XYZ file of C-alpha atoms in Angstrom:
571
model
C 77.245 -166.300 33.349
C 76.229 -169.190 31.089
C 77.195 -172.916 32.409
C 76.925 -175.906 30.096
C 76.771 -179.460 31.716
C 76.112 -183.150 29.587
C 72.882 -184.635 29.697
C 72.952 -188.152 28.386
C 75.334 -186.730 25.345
C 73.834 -183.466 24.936
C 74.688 -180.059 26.388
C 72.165 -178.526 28.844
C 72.546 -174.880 29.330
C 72.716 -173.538 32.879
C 72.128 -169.958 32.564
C 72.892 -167.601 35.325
C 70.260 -164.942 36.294
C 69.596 -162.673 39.130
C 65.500 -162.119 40.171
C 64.244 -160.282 43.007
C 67.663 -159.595 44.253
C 67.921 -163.639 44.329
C 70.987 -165.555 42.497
C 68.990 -168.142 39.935
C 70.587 -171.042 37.798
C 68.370 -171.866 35.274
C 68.980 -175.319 33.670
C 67.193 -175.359 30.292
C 65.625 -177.848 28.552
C 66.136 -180.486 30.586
C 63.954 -184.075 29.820
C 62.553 -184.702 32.937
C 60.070 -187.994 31.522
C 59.924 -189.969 28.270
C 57.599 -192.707 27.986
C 58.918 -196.298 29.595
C 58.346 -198.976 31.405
C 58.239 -197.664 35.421
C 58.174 -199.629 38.573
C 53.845 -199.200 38.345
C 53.626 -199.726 34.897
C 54.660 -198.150 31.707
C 53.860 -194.875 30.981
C 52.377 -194.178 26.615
C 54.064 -191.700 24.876
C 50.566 -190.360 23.939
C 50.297 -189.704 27.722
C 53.594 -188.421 28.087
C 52.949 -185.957 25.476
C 49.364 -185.271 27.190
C 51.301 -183.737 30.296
C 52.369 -180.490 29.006
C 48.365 -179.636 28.506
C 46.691 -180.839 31.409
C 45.987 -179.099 35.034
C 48.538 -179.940 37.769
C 48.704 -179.962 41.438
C 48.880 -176.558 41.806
C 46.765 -174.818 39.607
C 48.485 -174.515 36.599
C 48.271 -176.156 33.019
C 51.495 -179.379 32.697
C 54.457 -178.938 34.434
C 54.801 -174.988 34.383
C 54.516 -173.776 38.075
C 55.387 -177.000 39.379
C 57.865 -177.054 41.868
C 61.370 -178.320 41.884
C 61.975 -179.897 45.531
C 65.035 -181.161 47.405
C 64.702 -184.969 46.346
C 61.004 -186.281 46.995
C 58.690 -184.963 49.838
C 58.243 -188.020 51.623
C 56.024 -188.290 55.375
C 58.783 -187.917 58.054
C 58.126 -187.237 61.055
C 60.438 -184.141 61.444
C 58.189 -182.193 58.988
C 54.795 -180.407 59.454
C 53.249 -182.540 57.345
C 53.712 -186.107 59.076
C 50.277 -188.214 58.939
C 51.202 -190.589 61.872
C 48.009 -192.544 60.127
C 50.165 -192.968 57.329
C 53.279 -195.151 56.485
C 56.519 -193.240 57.241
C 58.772 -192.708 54.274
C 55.432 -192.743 52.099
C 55.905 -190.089 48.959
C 53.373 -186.966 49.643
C 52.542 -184.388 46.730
C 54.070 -180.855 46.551
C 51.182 -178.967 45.919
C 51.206 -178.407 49.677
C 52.482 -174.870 51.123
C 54.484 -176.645 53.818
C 56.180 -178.613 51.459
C 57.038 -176.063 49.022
C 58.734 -173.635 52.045
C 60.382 -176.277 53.292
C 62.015 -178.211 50.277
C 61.061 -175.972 47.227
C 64.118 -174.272 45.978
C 62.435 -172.484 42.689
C 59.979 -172.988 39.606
C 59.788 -174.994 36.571
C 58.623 -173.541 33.766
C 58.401 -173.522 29.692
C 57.676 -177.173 29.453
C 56.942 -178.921 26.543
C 56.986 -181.987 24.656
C 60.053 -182.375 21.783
C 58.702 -186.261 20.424
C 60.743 -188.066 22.841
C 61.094 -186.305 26.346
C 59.115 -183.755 28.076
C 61.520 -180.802 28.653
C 61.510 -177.790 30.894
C 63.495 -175.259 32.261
C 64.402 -175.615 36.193
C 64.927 -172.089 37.994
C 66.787 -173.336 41.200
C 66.851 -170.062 43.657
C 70.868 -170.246 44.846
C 70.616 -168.335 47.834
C 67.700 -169.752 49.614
C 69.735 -173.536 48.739
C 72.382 -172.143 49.958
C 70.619 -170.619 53.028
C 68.697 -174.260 53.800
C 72.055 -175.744 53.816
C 72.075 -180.452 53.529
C 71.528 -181.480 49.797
C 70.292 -177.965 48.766
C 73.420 -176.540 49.031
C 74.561 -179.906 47.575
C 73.051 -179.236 44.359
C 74.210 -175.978 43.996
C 77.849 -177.340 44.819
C 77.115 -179.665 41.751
C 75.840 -177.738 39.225
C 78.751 -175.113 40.079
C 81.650 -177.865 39.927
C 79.870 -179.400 36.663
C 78.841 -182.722 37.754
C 75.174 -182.418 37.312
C 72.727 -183.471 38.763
C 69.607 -185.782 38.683
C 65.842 -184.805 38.736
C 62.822 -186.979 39.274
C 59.622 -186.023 37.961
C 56.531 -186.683 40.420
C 53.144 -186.904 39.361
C 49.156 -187.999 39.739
C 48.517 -191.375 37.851
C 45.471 -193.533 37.142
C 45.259 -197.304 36.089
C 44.783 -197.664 31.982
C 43.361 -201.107 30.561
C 45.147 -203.725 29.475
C 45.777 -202.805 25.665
C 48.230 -201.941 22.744
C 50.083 -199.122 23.767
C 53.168 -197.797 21.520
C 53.332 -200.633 19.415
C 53.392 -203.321 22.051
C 50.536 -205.464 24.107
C 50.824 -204.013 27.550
C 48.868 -205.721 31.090
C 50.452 -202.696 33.313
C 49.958 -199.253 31.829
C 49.624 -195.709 33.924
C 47.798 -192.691 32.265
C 49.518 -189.482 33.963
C 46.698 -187.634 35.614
C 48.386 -184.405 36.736
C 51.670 -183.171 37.413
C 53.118 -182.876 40.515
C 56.846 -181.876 40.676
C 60.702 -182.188 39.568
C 62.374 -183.744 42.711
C 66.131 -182.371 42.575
C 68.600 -185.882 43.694
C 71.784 -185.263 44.639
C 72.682 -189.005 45.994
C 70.239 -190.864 44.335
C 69.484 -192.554 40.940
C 66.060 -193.400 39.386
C 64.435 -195.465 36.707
C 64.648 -192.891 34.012
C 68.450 -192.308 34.245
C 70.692 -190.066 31.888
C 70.993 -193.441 30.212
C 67.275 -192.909 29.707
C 67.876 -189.822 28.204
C 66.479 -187.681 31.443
C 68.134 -185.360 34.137
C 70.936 -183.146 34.303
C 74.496 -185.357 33.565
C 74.460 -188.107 35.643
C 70.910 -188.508 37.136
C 67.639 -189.762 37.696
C 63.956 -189.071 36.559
C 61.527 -191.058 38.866
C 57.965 -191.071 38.233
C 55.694 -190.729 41.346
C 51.928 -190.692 41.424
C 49.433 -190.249 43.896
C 46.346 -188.650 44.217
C 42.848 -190.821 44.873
C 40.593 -187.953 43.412
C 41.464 -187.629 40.264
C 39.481 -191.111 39.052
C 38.540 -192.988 36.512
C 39.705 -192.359 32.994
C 39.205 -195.236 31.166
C 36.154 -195.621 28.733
C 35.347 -198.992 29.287
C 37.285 -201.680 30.292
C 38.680 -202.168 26.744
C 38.689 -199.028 25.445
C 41.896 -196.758 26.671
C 41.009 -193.160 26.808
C 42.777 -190.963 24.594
C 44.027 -188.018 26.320
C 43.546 -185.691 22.834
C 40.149 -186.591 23.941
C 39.484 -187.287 27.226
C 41.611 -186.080 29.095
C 42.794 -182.083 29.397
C 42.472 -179.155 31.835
C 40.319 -179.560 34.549
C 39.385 -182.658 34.106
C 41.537 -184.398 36.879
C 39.144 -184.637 39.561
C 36.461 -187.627 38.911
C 35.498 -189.713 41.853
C 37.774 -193.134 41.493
C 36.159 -196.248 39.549
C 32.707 -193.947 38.996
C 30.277 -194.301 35.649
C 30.575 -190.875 35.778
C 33.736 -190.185 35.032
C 33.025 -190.144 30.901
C 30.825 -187.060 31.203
C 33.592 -184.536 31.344
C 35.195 -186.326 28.319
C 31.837 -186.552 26.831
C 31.440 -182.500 26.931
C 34.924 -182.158 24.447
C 33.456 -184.254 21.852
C 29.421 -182.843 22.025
C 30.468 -179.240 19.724
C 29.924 -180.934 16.490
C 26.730 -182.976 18.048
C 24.759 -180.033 19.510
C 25.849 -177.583 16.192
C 23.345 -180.203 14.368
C 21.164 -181.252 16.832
C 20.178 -177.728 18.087
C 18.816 -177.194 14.555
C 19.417 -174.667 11.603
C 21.071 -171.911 12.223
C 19.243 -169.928 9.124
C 17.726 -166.224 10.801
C 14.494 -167.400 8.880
C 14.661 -170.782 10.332
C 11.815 -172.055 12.680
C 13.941 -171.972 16.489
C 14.360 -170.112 19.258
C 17.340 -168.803 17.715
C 14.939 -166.288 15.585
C 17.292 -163.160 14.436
C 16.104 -160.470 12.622
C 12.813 -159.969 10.799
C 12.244 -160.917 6.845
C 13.898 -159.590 3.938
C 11.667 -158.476 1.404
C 9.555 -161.315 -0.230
C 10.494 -163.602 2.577
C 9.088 -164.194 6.091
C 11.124 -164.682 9.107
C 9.877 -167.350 11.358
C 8.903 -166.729 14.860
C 9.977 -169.386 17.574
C 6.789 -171.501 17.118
C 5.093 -174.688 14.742
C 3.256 -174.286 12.125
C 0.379 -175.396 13.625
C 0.211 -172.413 16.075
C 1.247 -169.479 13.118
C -2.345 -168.001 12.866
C -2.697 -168.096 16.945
C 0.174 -165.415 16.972
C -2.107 -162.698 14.119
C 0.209 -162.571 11.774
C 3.821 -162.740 11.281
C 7.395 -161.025 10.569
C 7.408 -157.856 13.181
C 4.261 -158.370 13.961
C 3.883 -161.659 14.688
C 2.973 -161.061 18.296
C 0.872 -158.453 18.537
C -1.608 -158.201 20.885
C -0.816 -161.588 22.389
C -0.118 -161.727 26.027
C 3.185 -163.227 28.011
C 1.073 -166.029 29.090
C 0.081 -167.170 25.742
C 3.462 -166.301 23.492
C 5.368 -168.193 26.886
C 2.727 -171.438 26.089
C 3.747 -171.595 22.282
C 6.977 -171.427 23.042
C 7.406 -173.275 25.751
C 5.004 -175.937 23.433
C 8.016 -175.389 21.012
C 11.264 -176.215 23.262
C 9.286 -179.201 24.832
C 10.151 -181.239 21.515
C 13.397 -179.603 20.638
C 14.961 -180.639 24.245
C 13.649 -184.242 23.174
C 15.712 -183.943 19.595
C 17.830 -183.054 20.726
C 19.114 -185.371 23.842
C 17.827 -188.703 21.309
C 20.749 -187.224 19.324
C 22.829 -187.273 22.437
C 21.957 -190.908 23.317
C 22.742 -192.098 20.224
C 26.094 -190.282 20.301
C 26.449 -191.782 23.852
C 25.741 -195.374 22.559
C 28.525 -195.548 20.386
C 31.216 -195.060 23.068
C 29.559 -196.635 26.504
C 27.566 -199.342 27.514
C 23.904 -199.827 28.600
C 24.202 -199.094 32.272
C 26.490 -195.735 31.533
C 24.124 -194.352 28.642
C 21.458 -194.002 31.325
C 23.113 -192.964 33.940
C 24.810 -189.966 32.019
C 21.606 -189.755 30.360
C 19.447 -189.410 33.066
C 22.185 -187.192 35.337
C 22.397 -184.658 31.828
C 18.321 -184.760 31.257
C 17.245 -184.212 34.443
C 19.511 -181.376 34.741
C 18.692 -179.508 31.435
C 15.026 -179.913 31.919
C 14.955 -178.257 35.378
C 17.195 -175.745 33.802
C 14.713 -174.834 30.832
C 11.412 -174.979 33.052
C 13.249 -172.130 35.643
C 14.360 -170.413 32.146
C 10.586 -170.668 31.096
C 9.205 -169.099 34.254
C 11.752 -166.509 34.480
C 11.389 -165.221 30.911
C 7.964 -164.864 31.702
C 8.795 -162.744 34.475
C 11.047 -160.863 32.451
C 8.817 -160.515 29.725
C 7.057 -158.199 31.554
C 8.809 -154.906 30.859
C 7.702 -152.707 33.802
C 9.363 -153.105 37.079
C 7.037 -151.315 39.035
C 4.157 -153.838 37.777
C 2.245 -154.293 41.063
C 2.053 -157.534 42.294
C -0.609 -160.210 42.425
C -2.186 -162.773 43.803
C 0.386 -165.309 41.739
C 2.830 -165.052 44.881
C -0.085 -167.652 46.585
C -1.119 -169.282 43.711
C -0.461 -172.928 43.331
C -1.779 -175.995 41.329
C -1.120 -178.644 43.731
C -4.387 -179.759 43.611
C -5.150 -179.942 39.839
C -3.864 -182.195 37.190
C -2.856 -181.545 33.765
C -5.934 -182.343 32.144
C -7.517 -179.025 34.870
C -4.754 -177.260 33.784
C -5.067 -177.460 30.184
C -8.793 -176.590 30.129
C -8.806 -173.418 32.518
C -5.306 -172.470 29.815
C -7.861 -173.002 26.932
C -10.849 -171.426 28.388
C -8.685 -168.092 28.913
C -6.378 -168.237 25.655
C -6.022 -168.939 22.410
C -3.760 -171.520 23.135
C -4.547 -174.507 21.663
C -4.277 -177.885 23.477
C -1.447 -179.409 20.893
C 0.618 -176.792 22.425
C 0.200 -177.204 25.887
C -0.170 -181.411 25.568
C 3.420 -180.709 24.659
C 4.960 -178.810 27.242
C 6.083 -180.211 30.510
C 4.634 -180.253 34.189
C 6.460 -177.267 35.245
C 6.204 -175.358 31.814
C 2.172 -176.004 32.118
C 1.422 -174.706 35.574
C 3.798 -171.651 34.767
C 1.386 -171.166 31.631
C -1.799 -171.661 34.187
C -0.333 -169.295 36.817
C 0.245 -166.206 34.195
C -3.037 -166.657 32.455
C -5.579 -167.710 35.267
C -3.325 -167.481 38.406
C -3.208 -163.684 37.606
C -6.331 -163.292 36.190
C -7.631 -162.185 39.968
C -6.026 -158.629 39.953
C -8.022 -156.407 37.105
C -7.843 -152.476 38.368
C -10.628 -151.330 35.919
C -13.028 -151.206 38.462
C -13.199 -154.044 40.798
C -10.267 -155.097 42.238
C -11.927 -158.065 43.377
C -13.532 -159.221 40.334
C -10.164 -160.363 38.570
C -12.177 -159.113 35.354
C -11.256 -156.266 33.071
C -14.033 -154.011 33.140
C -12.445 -151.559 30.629
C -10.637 -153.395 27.851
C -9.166 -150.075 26.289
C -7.284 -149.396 29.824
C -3.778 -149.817 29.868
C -3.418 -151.895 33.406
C -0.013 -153.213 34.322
C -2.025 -156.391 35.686
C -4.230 -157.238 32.584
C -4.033 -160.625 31.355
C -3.688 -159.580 28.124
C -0.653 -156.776 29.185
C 2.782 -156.627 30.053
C 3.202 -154.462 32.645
C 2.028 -151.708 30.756
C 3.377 -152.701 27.052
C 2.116 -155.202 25.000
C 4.033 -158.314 23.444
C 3.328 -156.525 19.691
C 5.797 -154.206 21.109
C 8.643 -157.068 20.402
C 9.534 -157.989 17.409
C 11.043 -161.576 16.532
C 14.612 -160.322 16.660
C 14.153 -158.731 19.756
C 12.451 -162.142 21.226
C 14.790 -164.111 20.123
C 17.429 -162.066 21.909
C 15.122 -162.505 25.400
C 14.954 -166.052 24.030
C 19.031 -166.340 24.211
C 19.782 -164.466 27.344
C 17.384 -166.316 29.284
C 19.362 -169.483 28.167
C 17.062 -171.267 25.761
C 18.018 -174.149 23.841
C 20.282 -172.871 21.365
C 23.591 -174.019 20.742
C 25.520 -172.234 23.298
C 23.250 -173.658 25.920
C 23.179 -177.467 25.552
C 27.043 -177.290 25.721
C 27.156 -174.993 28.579
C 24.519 -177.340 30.779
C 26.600 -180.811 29.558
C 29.174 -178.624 31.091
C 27.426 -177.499 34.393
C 26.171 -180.978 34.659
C 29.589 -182.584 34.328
C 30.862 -180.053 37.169
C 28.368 -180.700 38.850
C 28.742 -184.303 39.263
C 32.591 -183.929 39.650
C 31.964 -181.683 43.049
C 29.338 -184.475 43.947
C 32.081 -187.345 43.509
C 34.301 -185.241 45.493
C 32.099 -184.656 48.009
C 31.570 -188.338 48.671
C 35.359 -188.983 48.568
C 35.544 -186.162 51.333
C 32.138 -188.664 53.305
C 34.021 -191.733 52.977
C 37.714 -190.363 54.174
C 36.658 -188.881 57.297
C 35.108 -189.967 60.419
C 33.378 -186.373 60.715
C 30.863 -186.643 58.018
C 28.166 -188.720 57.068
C 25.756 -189.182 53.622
C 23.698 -186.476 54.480
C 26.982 -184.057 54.059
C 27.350 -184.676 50.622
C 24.795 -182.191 49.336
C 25.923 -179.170 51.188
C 29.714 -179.715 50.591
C 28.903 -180.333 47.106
C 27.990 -177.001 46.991
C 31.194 -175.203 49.062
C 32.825 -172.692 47.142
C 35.859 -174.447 45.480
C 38.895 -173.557 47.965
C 36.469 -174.931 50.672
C 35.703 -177.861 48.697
C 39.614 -178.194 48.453
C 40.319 -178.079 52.436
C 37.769 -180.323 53.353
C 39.779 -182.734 50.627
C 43.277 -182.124 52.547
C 41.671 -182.387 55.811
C 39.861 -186.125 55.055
C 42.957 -187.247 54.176
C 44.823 -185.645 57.386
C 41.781 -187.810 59.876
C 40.489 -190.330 57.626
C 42.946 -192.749 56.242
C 42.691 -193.323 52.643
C 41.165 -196.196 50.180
C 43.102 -199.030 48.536
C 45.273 -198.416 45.419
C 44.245 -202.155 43.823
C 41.457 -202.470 40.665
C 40.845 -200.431 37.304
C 40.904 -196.489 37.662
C 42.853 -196.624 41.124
C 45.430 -193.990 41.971
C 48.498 -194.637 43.516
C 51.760 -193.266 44.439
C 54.822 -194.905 43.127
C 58.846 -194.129 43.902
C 61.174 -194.646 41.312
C 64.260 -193.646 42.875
C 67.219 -196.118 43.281
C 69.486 -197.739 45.628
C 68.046 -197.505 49.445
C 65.442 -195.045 48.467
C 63.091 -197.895 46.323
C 59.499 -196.949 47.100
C 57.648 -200.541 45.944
C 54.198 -199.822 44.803
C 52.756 -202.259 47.378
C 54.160 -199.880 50.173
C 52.511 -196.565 48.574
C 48.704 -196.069 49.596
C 46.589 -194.029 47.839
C 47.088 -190.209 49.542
C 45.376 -186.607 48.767
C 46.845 -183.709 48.447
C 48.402 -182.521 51.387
């Protein structure tokens, strides 16, 4: 059975349906917000619109999954979820299981945004609002006697500058963060009425926000944040008021950065990104300078021949040394055009630290890997160590026992150097020609897995560039791929640190020294330990640029002033 009710001069279409045995009415395209001015500010229609595409409380990308509760979840005593910390009557989110099998009657799904409103469709399950009896079975008795009824959208907000927003000079703006839920009000009446253009007939569309984690999402403290740009799935979840908070918008913008700055992407080009050999009267560049082309005895397939791990691992590693450094000065300058000073180095420093360790571990496990027999026996590199020796030692022991040439190695980093040392003179103490103690290779035509100059029973001639290139790749190399997927790792990484300290400094059970290890708790840990600060720890203040706070919208007895609504987590 179809039902039709009026919705601020239009129809919406209640359509009957039956799932899982369950009787459904499913209103359809109803606007639940438009952009306006709302008792914390107004709301942008560029925001508005942002919404549909962004993560929500519960998982999910805009309002789809959401869930449509029995007017607001608020913190009363009679339910599970009472904080007596907290201020009763204060709004709490419905991403909460309690909540949601208490006062969630159904789904919304199939949002979207038409210009104006956002719309979706609201699946209210009949039977169970029937079954929890009060104002559930009130708005069933509404919808089925065609008076309507009101919703009130509820979601995660964050302070936007001062600034021009839809045509007008606005001091009080909101960003919406994350969406929350459609609150179902059968006695009440809200800010965004059918007048407004929201609800079902006559009714109500509050906006509620709260939720201290999400953070920061302003550029600067005159440049709004775009959501087409900085804003988006996942990226809800920034520490409030941190410097940090531009490095997850900073990854969406980096594709057309890195695609230059990681270099040509030509197969005969001179990268790490080498992919086939040369075509005939061509050559195809191996991964190295110029300087170091007649170290490697000759070129195309067999460019490496004859050279050992250690030295082919010190020209290249010679050869990303400089190609990091391009390529992050092209990052800082991208950087300086959208932050200031203080920012640029922090990001900077958080990004570069991390992408260095990452290609020094990439360095010394490709040179493990390079070594094509598993069985190779081992040697005395598991003690070896350089602790005593600076890079100066270093360099002239690598000389003494290569043909790598000091250019190369001047270029590489601390960690890329000793990994150099230790496969060419850290291993040089295991020769099985005929004196295992001598570390020399009494037979130079034997085949030893632990020669120097082997490995692990093939040598690197065996190889061609393609086929290092490919090792080059996997073992996540500077290329392309990998300088977005470590601004990436980096920004998640400093998210779950952020969080980790809003976990610290909400509950009395941790200290600084926690923030390390729950950094690194799987994510549904990570997510309890949120829930559970806020549960013991109180919560910080709502007031000052990128604060979160929760705001009611409904009318009449129900007002929720902002100065009443603390910042909360979810619950």
């Amino acid at each position: 059975m179809t039902r039709y009710i009026t919705a601020n001069g239009e129809e919406v279409e209640i359509v009957e349906e039956t799932r899982n045995g369950d009787q459904y009415y499913v209103a359809t395209g109803v606007p639940i917000v438009k952009p306006m001015e709302l008792a914390t500010g107004y709301v942008p229609r560029e925001w508005v619109a942002a919404s549909t595409e962004m993560e929500n409380t519960h998982g999910c990308t805009g309002w789809d999954g959401t869930t449509p509760t029995v007017n607001h979840p608020r913190n009363h005593s009679e339910f599970s979820w009472h904080d007596p910390e907290r201020p009763e009557d204060d709004i709490v989110l419905a991403a909460n299981e309690d909540v949601q099998e208490t006062l969630g009657v159904g789904t919304v799904e199939n949002d979207r945004f038409d210009g104006e409103y956002v719309r979706a469709d609201i699946a209210i399950n009949a039977d169970e609002a029937r079954e929890m009896g009060g104002e559930a079975a009130d708005i069933v008795d509404d919808i089925e006697a065609g008076r309507g009824l009101e919703v009130s959208s509820q979601y995660l907000h964050a302070e936007l500058p001062p600034g021009e927003y839809d045509g007008e000079h606005r001091t009080n703006a909101k960003a919406i963060a994350a969406p929350d839920s459609v609150a179902l009000v059968p006695n009440g009446r809200g800010v965004c009425s059918v007048e407004d253009g929201c609800g079902i007939a006559p009714g109500v569309a509050a906006n509620v926000a709260d939720y201290p984690d999400v953070g920061a999402i302003s550029a600067g403290s005159d440049d709004p944040v775009s959501p087409q740009t900085g804003q988006g799935e996942g990226q809800r979840t920034m520490d409030n008021g941190s410097q940090m908070a531009g490095v997850r918008q900073l990854f969406s913008g980096l594709a057309s950065l890195v695609g230059s700055a990681a270099g040509p992407k030509d197969p005969a080009a001179n990268s790490t990104e080498t992919t086939g050999a040369a075509t005939e009267g061509e050559s195809s560049e191996s991964p190295v300078d110029d300087d170091t082309d007649h170290e490697m005895n000759g070129t195309a397939n067999t460019t490496f021949e004859g050279q050992s791990v250690a030295e082919i691992m010190g020209v290249v590693g010679g050869t990303i040394e400089p190609q990091v450094d391009e390529l992050m000065a092209e990052v800082r300058e991208n950087l300086e055009d959208e932050y200031d000073g203080d920012d640029v180095e922090e990001i900077m420093g958080a990004i570069g630290g991390t992408l260095t360790a990452h290609v020094d571990s990439a360095v010394d496990e490709m040179s493990d890997q390079l070594r094509w027999e598993d069985d190779e026996p081992e040697s005395n590199s598991d003690t070896y160590h350089t602790a005593n020796m600076d890079r100066d030692d270093l360099i002239e022991e690598i000389t003494a026992n290569s043909n790598i040439k000091r250019d190369s190695l001047e270029g590489m980093g601390d960690t890329c150097l000793e990994t150099t040392h230790k496969n060419i003179v850290g291993n040089a103490d295991g020769g099985d020609d005929d004196d295992p103690e001598d570390g020399q290779d009494d037979d130079p035509t034997a085949d030893d897995a632990d020669d120097v100059d082997d490995t692990g029973g093939g040598t690197i001639g065996d190889m061609t560039p393609q086929e290092l290139g490919e090792t080059l790749r996997e073992q996540g190399f500077v290329t392309e791929d990998a300088i977005g997927d470590q601004v990436e790792a980096t920004a998640n990484e400093l998210e779950r640190e952020e969080r980790a300290k809003n976990i610290v400094a909400n509950s009395a059970e941790y200290d600084s020294e926690d923030v390390d290890w729950i950094a690194d708790l799987p994510e549904k840990e990570l997510e309890r330990k949120e829930r559970g600060a806020t549960q013991t720890g109180g919560a910080p203040a709502t007031s000052g640029t990128g604060a979160f706070g929760a705001t009611g919208n409904a009318g009449g007895d129900g007002d929720v002033d902002t100065d009443d609504m603390p910042d909360l987590e979810v619950n």
